[in-house]
PDB file of C-alpha atoms in Angstrom:
ATOM      1  CA  MET A   1      14.312 -18.873 -13.456  1.00 45.00           C
ATOM      2  CA  LEU A   2      17.547 -20.474 -14.720  1.00 45.00           C
ATOM      3  CA  ARG A   3      15.836 -23.355 -16.498  1.00 51.00           C
ATOM      4  CA  PRO A   4      15.995 -21.833 -20.024  1.00 51.00           C
ATOM      5  CA  ALA A   5      19.729 -21.258 -19.599  1.00 49.00           C
ATOM      6  CA  LEU A   6      20.146 -24.858 -18.450  1.00 46.00           C
ATOM      7  CA  ASP A   7      18.389 -26.144 -21.564  1.00 56.00           C
ATOM      8  CA  LEU A   8      20.672 -24.105 -23.800  1.00 50.00           C
ATOM      9  CA  VAL A   9      23.821 -25.390 -22.091  1.00 48.00           C
ATOM     10  CA  LEU A  10      22.636 -29.006 -22.252  1.00 49.00           C
ATOM     11  CA  SER A  11      21.920 -28.606 -25.959  1.00 56.00           C
ATOM     12  CA  ALA A  12      25.449 -27.295 -26.472  1.00 50.00           C
ATOM     13  CA  LEU A  13      26.818 -30.246 -24.521  1.00 47.00           C
ATOM     14  CA  GLU A  14      25.011 -32.665 -26.811  1.00 56.00           C
ATOM     15  CA  ASP A  15      26.733 -31.069 -29.801  1.00 53.00           C
ATOM     16  CA  ILE A  16      30.114 -31.410 -28.093  1.00 49.00           C
ATOM     17  CA  GLU A  17      29.478 -35.025 -27.112  1.00 52.00           C
ATOM     18  CA  GLU A  18      28.605 -35.995 -30.674  1.00 57.00           C
ATOM     19  CA  ASN A  19      32.121 -34.992 -31.717  1.00 55.00           C
ATOM     20  CA  SER A  20      34.091 -36.355 -28.754  1.00 54.00           C
ATOM     21  CA  ASN A  21      34.875 -39.668 -27.096  1.00 54.00           C
ATOM     22  CA  ARG A  22      34.000 -38.440 -23.565  1.00 50.00           C
ATOM     23  CA  PRO A  23      31.200 -40.204 -21.644  1.00 47.00           C
ATOM     24  CA  PRO A  24      28.175 -37.923 -22.163  1.00 54.00           C
ATOM     25  CA  LEU A  25      25.982 -38.666 -19.176  1.00 52.00           C
ATOM     26  CA  ALA A  26      28.213 -37.764 -16.217  1.00 52.00           C
ATOM     27  CA  SER A  27      28.948 -34.223 -17.341  1.00 53.00           C
ATOM     28  CA  ARG A  28      25.310 -33.541 -18.182  1.00 53.00           C
ATOM     29  CA  VAL A  29      23.971 -34.807 -14.852  1.00 52.00           C
ATOM     30  CA  ALA A  30      26.557 -32.835 -12.875  1.00 51.00           C
ATOM     31  CA  LEU A  31      25.717 -29.642 -14.723  1.00 48.00           C
ATOM     32  CA  ALA A  32      21.984 -30.151 -14.295  1.00 51.00           C
ATOM     33  CA  ARG A  33      22.393 -30.598 -10.547  1.00 57.00           C
ATOM     34  CA  LEU A  34      24.471 -27.413 -10.385  1.00 48.00           C
ATOM     35  CA  PHE A  35      21.801 -25.358 -12.132  1.00 48.00           C
ATOM     36  CA  GLU A  36      18.923 -26.842 -10.152  1.00 54.00           C
ATOM     37  CA  SER A  37      20.662 -26.153  -6.830  1.00 50.00           C
ATOM     38  CA  SER A  38      21.200 -22.502  -7.780  1.00 50.00           C
ATOM     39  CA  SER A  39      17.669 -21.798  -8.961  1.00 54.00           C
ATOM     40  CA  VAL A  40      16.084 -18.524  -7.857  1.00 58.00           C
ATOM     41  CA  ALA A  41      14.025 -18.856  -4.664  1.00 60.00           C
ATOM     42  CA  PRO A  42      10.253 -18.420  -5.099  1.00 68.00           C
ATOM     43  CA  GLU A  43       8.655 -15.088  -4.251  1.00 74.00           C
ATOM     44  CA  PRO A  44       7.292 -14.882  -0.679  1.00 82.00           C
ATOM     45  CA  ASN A  45       3.548 -15.213  -0.143  1.00 95.00           C
ATOM     46  CA  LYS A  46       2.824 -11.728   1.175  1.00 96.00           C
ATOM     47  CA  SER A  47      -0.827 -12.487   1.948  1.00 95.00           C
ATOM     48  CA  GLY A  48       0.316 -15.368   4.125  1.00 96.00           C
ATOM     49  CA  LEU A  49       2.830 -13.129   5.877  1.00 98.00           C
ATOM     50  CA  LEU A  50       0.090 -10.586   6.612  1.00 98.00           C
ATOM     51  CA  ASP A  51      -2.224 -13.169   8.198  1.00 97.00           C
ATOM     52  CA  PRO A  52      -0.427 -13.479  11.567  1.00 98.00           C
ATOM     53  CA  VAL A  53      -0.215  -9.682  11.792  1.00 98.00           C
ATOM     54  CA  ARG A  54      -3.947  -9.482  11.118  1.00 98.00           C
ATOM     55  CA  GLU A  55      -4.567 -12.046  13.859  1.00 98.00           C
ATOM     56  CA  ARG A  56      -2.537 -10.067  16.392  1.00 98.00           C
ATOM     57  CA  VAL A  57      -4.405  -6.898  15.473  1.00 98.00           C
ATOM     58  CA  SER A  58      -7.779  -8.615  15.875  1.00 98.00           C
ATOM     59  CA  ILE A  59      -7.078  -9.462  19.536  1.00 98.00           C
ATOM     60  CA  CYS A  60      -5.017  -6.373  20.396  1.00 98.00           C
ATOM     61  CA  THR A  61      -5.783  -4.796  23.790  1.00 97.00           C
ATOM     62  CA  LYS A  62      -3.060  -2.129  23.898  1.00 98.00           C
ATOM     63  CA  CYS A  63      -5.696   0.639  24.066  1.00 97.00           C
ATOM     64  CA  PRO A  64      -8.336  -0.664  26.533  1.00 97.00           C
ATOM     65  CA  HIS A  65     -10.650   2.310  25.935  1.00 96.00           C
ATOM     66  CA  LEU A  66     -10.786   1.489  22.213  1.00 97.00           C
ATOM     67  CA  VAL A  67     -11.277  -2.235  22.858  1.00 97.00           C
ATOM     68  CA  ARG A  68     -14.384  -1.453  24.912  1.00 95.00           C
ATOM     69  CA  THR A  69     -16.071   0.530  22.165  1.00 94.00           C
ATOM     70  CA  ARG A  70     -14.949  -1.060  18.900  1.00 96.00           C
ATOM     71  CA  THR A  71     -17.144  -3.466  16.962  1.00 96.00           C
ATOM     72  CA  GLN A  72     -14.071  -5.024  15.351  1.00 98.00           C
ATOM     73  CA  THR A  73     -10.606  -4.064  14.241  1.00 98.00           C
ATOM     74  CA  VAL A  74     -10.030  -2.762  10.723  1.00 98.00           C
ATOM     75  CA  PHE A  75      -6.772  -4.216   9.426  1.00 98.00           C
ATOM     76  CA  GLY A  76      -6.478  -3.326   5.742  1.00 98.00           C
ATOM     77  CA  VAL A  77      -7.695  -4.437   2.350  1.00 98.00           C
ATOM     78  CA  GLY A  78      -6.359  -4.915  -1.149  1.00 98.00           C
ATOM     79  CA  ASN A  79      -3.510  -6.492  -3.030  1.00 98.00           C
ATOM     80  CA  ALA A  80      -0.647  -7.654  -0.810  1.00 98.00           C
ATOM     81  CA  ASP A  81       1.657  -7.336  -3.848  1.00 98.00           C
ATOM     82  CA  ALA A  82       0.532  -3.780  -4.598  1.00 98.00           C
ATOM     83  CA  ASP A  83       2.954  -1.140  -5.846  1.00 98.00           C
ATOM     84  CA  LEU A  84       0.702   1.583  -4.420  1.00 98.00           C
ATOM     85  CA  MET A  85      -0.533   1.827  -0.826  1.00 98.00           C
ATOM     86  CA  PHE A  86      -2.892   4.445   0.651  1.00 98.00           C
ATOM     87  CA  VAL A  87      -2.781   5.251   4.380  1.00 98.00           C
ATOM     88  CA  GLY A  88      -5.572   7.044   6.240  1.00 97.00           C
ATOM     89  CA  GLU A  89      -5.905   7.996   9.870  1.00 96.00           C
ATOM     90  CA  ALA A  90      -8.479   5.707  11.525  1.00 97.00           C
ATOM     91  CA  PRO A  91     -11.717   3.805  10.912  1.00 96.00           C
ATOM     92  CA  GLY A  92     -15.004   5.657  11.135  1.00 94.00           C
ATOM     93  CA  ALA A  93     -18.413   4.297  12.039  1.00 92.00           C
ATOM     94  CA  ASP A  94     -18.962   2.615   8.662  1.00 94.00           C
ATOM     95  CA  GLU A  95     -15.517   1.009   8.718  1.00 96.00           C
ATOM     96  CA  ASP A  96     -15.992  -0.183  12.300  1.00 96.00           C
ATOM     97  CA  ALA A  97     -19.258  -1.828  11.281  1.00 95.00           C
ATOM     98  CA  GLN A  98     -17.914  -3.500   8.112  1.00 96.00           C
ATOM     99  CA  GLY A  99     -14.335  -4.224   9.154  1.00 97.00           C
ATOM    100  CA  GLU A 100     -12.877  -2.634   6.004  1.00 97.00           C
ATOM    101  CA  PRO A 101     -11.159   0.755   5.590  1.00 97.00           C
ATOM    102  CA  PHE A 102     -12.651   3.542   3.501  1.00 97.00           C
ATOM    103  CA  VAL A 103     -16.131   2.169   2.815  1.00 96.00           C
ATOM    104  CA  GLY A 104     -18.172   5.289   3.654  1.00 92.00           C
ATOM    105  CA  ARG A 105     -18.631   8.384   1.487  1.00 94.00           C
ATOM    106  CA  ALA A 106     -14.943   9.290   1.720  1.00 95.00           C
ATOM    107  CA  GLY A 107     -14.070   5.728   0.770  1.00 96.00           C
ATOM    108  CA  GLN A 108     -16.309   5.879  -2.272  1.00 96.00           C
ATOM    109  CA  LEU A 109     -14.484   9.014  -3.403  1.00 96.00           C
ATOM    110  CA  LEU A 110     -11.121   7.328  -2.807  1.00 97.00           C
ATOM    111  CA  THR A 111     -12.255   4.389  -4.931  1.00 97.00           C
ATOM    112  CA  ARG A 112     -13.181   6.799  -7.733  1.00 96.00           C
ATOM    113  CA  ILE A 113      -9.748   8.425  -7.518  1.00 97.00           C
ATOM    114  CA  VAL A 114      -8.063   5.009  -7.664  1.00 98.00           C
ATOM    115  CA  GLU A 115     -10.131   3.958 -10.670  1.00 97.00           C
ATOM    116  CA  THR A 116      -9.418   7.220 -12.500  1.00 96.00           C
ATOM    117  CA  MET A 117      -5.718   6.517 -11.972  1.00 97.00           C
ATOM    118  CA  GLY A 118      -6.246   3.344 -13.987  1.00 97.00           C
ATOM    119  CA  PHE A 119      -6.383   0.870 -11.102  1.00 98.00           C
ATOM    120  CA  SER A 120      -9.153  -1.054  -9.406  1.00 97.00           C
ATOM    121  CA  ARG A 121      -9.573  -0.931  -5.660  1.00 96.00           C
ATOM    122  CA  GLY A 122      -8.276  -4.507  -5.558  1.00 97.00           C
ATOM    123  CA  ASP A 123      -5.044  -3.483  -7.297  1.00 98.00           C
ATOM    124  CA  VAL A 124      -3.876  -1.229  -4.459  1.00 98.00           C
ATOM    125  CA  TYR A 125      -3.626  -1.677  -0.697  1.00 98.00           C
ATOM    126  CA  ILE A 126      -5.547   0.530   1.747  1.00 98.00           C
ATOM    127  CA  ALA A 127      -4.963   0.771   5.492  1.00 98.00           C
ATOM    128  CA  ASN A 128      -5.121   3.201   8.400  1.00 98.00           C
ATOM    129  CA  VAL A 129      -2.609   4.222  11.035  1.00 98.00           C
ATOM    130  CA  LEU A 130      -5.137   3.251  13.728  1.00 98.00           C
ATOM    131  CA  LYS A 131      -6.821  -0.146  13.521  1.00 98.00           C
ATOM    132  CA  CYS A 132      -9.694   0.676  15.920  1.00 98.00           C
ATOM    133  CA  ARG A 133     -12.319   3.378  15.637  1.00 97.00           C
ATOM    134  CA  PRO A 134     -11.525   6.190  18.103  1.00 96.00           C
ATOM    135  CA  ASP A 135     -14.068   6.034  20.902  1.00 92.00           C
ATOM    136  CA  MET A 136     -16.822   8.628  21.124  1.00 83.00           C
ATOM    137  CA  PRO A 137     -19.070   9.568  24.054  1.00 78.00           C
ATOM    138  CA  HIS A 138     -22.137   7.344  24.082  1.00 73.00           C
ATOM    139  CA  GLY A 139     -24.737   8.652  21.674  1.00 68.00           C
ATOM    140  CA  SER A 140     -22.434  11.213  20.091  1.00 75.00           C
ATOM    141  CA  PRO A 141     -22.518  11.377  16.287  1.00 75.00           C
ATOM    142  CA  GLY A 142     -19.526  11.562  13.980  1.00 79.00           C
ATOM    143  CA  ASN A 143     -15.935  10.540  14.468  1.00 86.00           C
ATOM    144  CA  ARG A 144     -12.945  11.991  16.274  1.00 90.00           C
ATOM    145  CA  ALA A 145      -9.329  12.096  15.209  1.00 91.00           C
ATOM    146  CA  PRO A 146      -6.962   9.646  16.924  1.00 95.00           C
ATOM    147  CA  THR A 147      -4.571  11.042  19.495  1.00 95.00           C
ATOM    148  CA  PRO A 148      -0.796  11.023  18.960  1.00 94.00           C
ATOM    149  CA  VAL A 149      -0.450   8.411  21.721  1.00 96.00           C
ATOM    150  CA  GLU A 150      -3.030   6.133  20.101  1.00 97.00           C
ATOM    151  CA  MET A 151      -1.301   6.405  16.741  1.00 96.00           C
ATOM    152  CA  GLN A 152       2.163   5.724  18.102  1.00 96.00           C
ATOM    153  CA  THR A 153       0.798   2.697  19.980  1.00 97.00           C
ATOM    154  CA  CYS A 154      -0.705   1.267  16.792  1.00 98.00           C
ATOM    155  CA  LEU A 155       1.977   2.351  14.308  1.00 97.00           C
ATOM    156  CA  PRO A 156       4.078  -0.855  14.649  1.00 97.00           C
ATOM    157  CA  TYR A 157       1.257  -2.810  12.985  1.00 98.00           C
ATOM    158  CA  LEU A 158       1.250  -0.460  10.011  1.00 98.00           C
ATOM    159  CA  ARG A 159       5.036  -0.665   9.799  1.00 97.00           C
ATOM    160  CA  GLU A 160       4.751  -4.444   9.561  1.00 98.00           C
ATOM    161  CA  GLN A 161       2.172  -4.146   6.786  1.00 98.00           C
ATOM    162  CA  ILE A 162       4.405  -1.788   4.802  1.00 98.00           C
ATOM    163  CA  ASP A 163       7.483  -3.966   5.380  1.00 98.00           C
ATOM    164  CA  ILE A 164       5.640  -7.016   4.026  1.00 98.00           C
ATOM    165  CA  ILE A 165       3.870  -5.351   1.106  1.00 98.00           C
ATOM    166  CA  GLN A 166       6.891  -3.233   0.130  1.00 98.00           C
ATOM    167  CA  PRO A 167       4.934  -0.789  -2.039  1.00 98.00           C
ATOM    168  CA  LYS A 168       6.824   1.400  -4.470  1.00 98.00           C
ATOM    169  CA  VAL A 169       4.818   4.451  -3.363  1.00 98.00           C
ATOM    170  CA  LEU A 170       2.869   5.400  -0.234  1.00 98.00           C
ATOM    171  CA  VAL A 171       0.115   8.028  -0.202  1.00 98.00           C
ATOM    172  CA  ALA A 172      -0.782   9.646   3.127  1.00 98.00           C
ATOM    173  CA  LEU A 173      -4.351  10.924   3.188  1.00 98.00           C
ATOM    174  CA  GLY A 174      -4.611  14.018   5.367  1.00 96.00           C
ATOM    175  CA  ALA A 175      -2.596  15.758   8.079  1.00 95.00           C
ATOM    176  CA  VAL A 176      -3.504  13.231  10.801  1.00 95.00           C
ATOM    177  CA  ALA A 177      -2.147  10.341   8.744  1.00 96.00           C
ATOM    178  CA  VAL A 178       1.020  12.373   8.173  1.00 96.00           C
ATOM    179  CA  GLU A 179       1.381  12.880  11.916  1.00 95.00           C
ATOM    180  CA  GLY A 180       0.951   9.151  12.493  1.00 95.00           C
ATOM    181  CA  LEU A 181       3.547   8.222   9.873  1.00 95.00           C
ATOM    182  CA  LEU A 182       6.122  10.987  10.272  1.00 95.00           C
ATOM    183  CA  GLY A 183       5.533  12.097  13.855  1.00 92.00           C
ATOM    184  CA  PHE A 184       4.789  15.757  13.187  1.00 90.00           C
ATOM    185  CA  ARG A 185       1.811  17.863  12.190  1.00 85.00           C
ATOM    186  CA  GLY A 186       2.117  20.478   9.481  1.00 87.00           C
ATOM    187  CA  THR A 187      -0.270  22.397   7.289  1.00 90.00           C
ATOM    188  CA  MET A 188      -1.431  20.585   4.195  1.00 92.00           C
ATOM    189  CA  ARG A 189      -0.547  23.658   2.180  1.00 90.00           C
ATOM    190  CA  GLU A 190       3.087  23.086   3.114  1.00 91.00           C
ATOM    191  CA  LEU A 191       3.116  19.277   2.985  1.00 94.00           C
ATOM    192  CA  ARG A 192       1.053  18.156   0.008  1.00 95.00           C
ATOM    193  CA  GLY A 193       2.314  17.887  -3.517  1.00 94.00           C
ATOM    194  CA  ARG A 194       5.932  17.219  -2.519  1.00 94.00           C
ATOM    195  CA  TRP A 195       7.754  13.932  -2.101  1.00 97.00           C
ATOM    196  CA  HIS A 196       8.610  12.784   1.412  1.00 96.00           C
ATOM    197  CA  SER A 197       9.916   9.432   2.661  1.00 96.00           C
ATOM    198  CA  PHE A 198       8.760   6.821   5.155  1.00 96.00           C
ATOM    199  CA  ASN A 199      11.509   4.344   6.018  1.00 95.00           C
ATOM    200  CA  GLY A 200      12.939   4.720   2.527  1.00 96.00           C
ATOM    201  CA  THR A 201       9.608   4.416   0.683  1.00 97.00           C
ATOM    202  CA  PRO A 202       8.566   7.468  -1.399  1.00 98.00           C
ATOM    203  CA  LEU A 203       5.621   9.163   0.314  1.00 98.00           C
ATOM    204  CA  MET A 204       3.179  11.536  -1.345  1.00 98.00           C
ATOM    205  CA  ILE A 205       0.948  13.585   0.947  1.00 98.00           C
ATOM    206  CA  THR A 206      -2.452  14.748  -0.227  1.00 97.00           C
ATOM    207  CA  TYR A 207      -5.802  15.805   1.174  1.00 97.00           C
ATOM    208  CA  HIS A 208      -8.085  13.254   2.814  1.00 96.00           C
ATOM    209  CA  PRO A 209     -11.128  12.472   0.638  1.00 96.00           C
ATOM    210  CA  ALA A 210     -13.361  13.665   3.498  1.00 95.00           C
ATOM    211  CA  TYR A 211     -11.854  17.131   3.065  1.00 94.00           C
ATOM    212  CA  LEU A 212     -12.975  17.159  -0.563  1.00 94.00           C
ATOM    213  CA  LEU A 213     -16.491  16.209   0.524  1.00 94.00           C
ATOM    214  CA  ARG A 214     -16.539  19.251   2.796  1.00 93.00           C
ATOM    215  CA  ASN A 215     -14.779  21.563   0.355  1.00 91.00           C
ATOM    216  CA  GLN A 216     -16.187  21.238  -3.156  1.00 87.00           C
ATOM    217  CA  SER A 217     -13.843  23.851  -4.630  1.00 91.00           C
ATOM    218  CA  PRO A 218     -12.615  22.711  -8.070  1.00 92.00           C
ATOM    219  CA  SER A 219      -9.161  24.103  -7.284  1.00 92.00           C
ATOM    220  CA  GLU A 220      -8.828  21.900  -4.174  1.00 92.00           C
ATOM    221  CA  LYS A 221     -10.001  18.836  -6.077  1.00 93.00           C
ATOM    222  CA  ARG A 222      -7.501  19.574  -8.825  1.00 94.00           C
ATOM    223  CA  LYS A 223      -4.683  19.703  -6.246  1.00 95.00           C
ATOM    224  CA  VAL A 224      -5.424  16.130  -5.192  1.00 96.00           C
ATOM    225  CA  TRP A 225      -5.445  14.993  -8.790  1.00 96.00           C
ATOM    226  CA  GLU A 226      -2.132  16.731  -9.475  1.00 96.00           C
ATOM    227  CA  ASP A 227      -0.693  14.805  -6.524  1.00 97.00           C
ATOM    228  CA  MET A 228      -1.983  11.557  -8.037  1.00 98.00           C
ATOM    229  CA  LEU A 229      -0.419  12.411 -11.397  1.00 98.00           C
ATOM    230  CA  GLN A 230       2.924  12.672  -9.602  1.00 98.00           C
ATOM    231  CA  VAL A 231       2.266   9.240  -8.089  1.00 98.00           C
ATOM    232  CA  LEU A 232       1.551   7.769 -11.528  1.00 98.00           C
ATOM    233  CA  GLU A 233       4.765   9.279 -12.863  1.00 98.00           C
ATOM    234  CA  ARG A 234       6.776   7.817  -9.961  1.00 98.00           C
ATOM    235  CA  LEU A 235       5.206   4.413 -10.689  1.00 98.00           C
ATOM    236  CA  GLU A 236       6.197   4.877 -14.346  1.00 97.00           C
ATOM    237  CA  CYS A 237       2.602   4.455 -15.491  1.00 97.00           C
ATOM    238  CA  SER A 238       1.521   5.840 -18.849  1.00 96.00           C
ATOM    239  CA  ILE A 239      -0.745   8.881 -18.451  1.00 96.00           C
ATOM    240  CA  THR A 240      -3.385   9.753 -21.021  1.00 95.00           C
ATOM    241  CA  ASP A 241      -4.340  13.269 -22.071  1.00 94.00           C
ATOM    242  CA  LYS A 242      -7.732  12.663 -20.487  1.00 93.00           C
ATOM    243  CA  GLN A 243      -6.092  11.851 -17.159  1.00 94.00           C
ATOM    244  CA  ARG A 244      -3.815  14.902 -17.303  1.00 93.00           C
ATOM    245  CA  ASN A 245      -6.812  17.194 -17.838  1.00 90.00           C
ATOM    246  CA  TYR A 246      -9.086  15.458 -15.339  1.00 88.00           C
ATOM    247  CA  PHE A 247     -10.875  17.207 -12.470  1.00 73.00           C
ATOM    248  CA  LEU A 248     -12.337  15.175  -9.608  1.00 66.00           C
TER     249      LEU A 248
END
């Protein structure tokens, strides 16, 4: 804000007025009005800006087959002012039931990764490309990956979230999330660990936490953590020796 500068100038004016015959009040009032009119505008309320997007998502019917089978939409969760935003592919059964992304076993692992980075889950923002759980045949267990058409239909909502939050870094979790964000599918061996860009925002690609639950290899877990160390460096966060040597 410009208020401290205004106080300094007014103090200087008082010194000048004590040694001059000019009327003191007029010049001081005029200067005060000038400073007040040029004050910096307040920061936007990002949570408030997200609310109408959330409302539109909650009543979205663009994919009728998903509307018929969803319990509720899963918009996103976390800090609307976050510097770091994680993007997954789609809600699973647990997320569909609770209305929050990444709350199952994979979500618990993601939370542990976030906390080891030095953040709480509430410090970051977490969302998916798809806001509805992909439909499954009645009685079938598990989850399916969203189709390219489903993701492209839903992507505008995620774009709005990113535009409002304006994170400094995005992290795409898994090849399906990469396809939703960037429009192409590649092997994680080729994609992860290198910086990409989504609409000008730095994008780090890493394995989905569910992959680490299936593959308990220490070398694969270390790859994810090395990706997160790059994220911390891009965010200009201090990194401890313990963090540098950490294995998930």
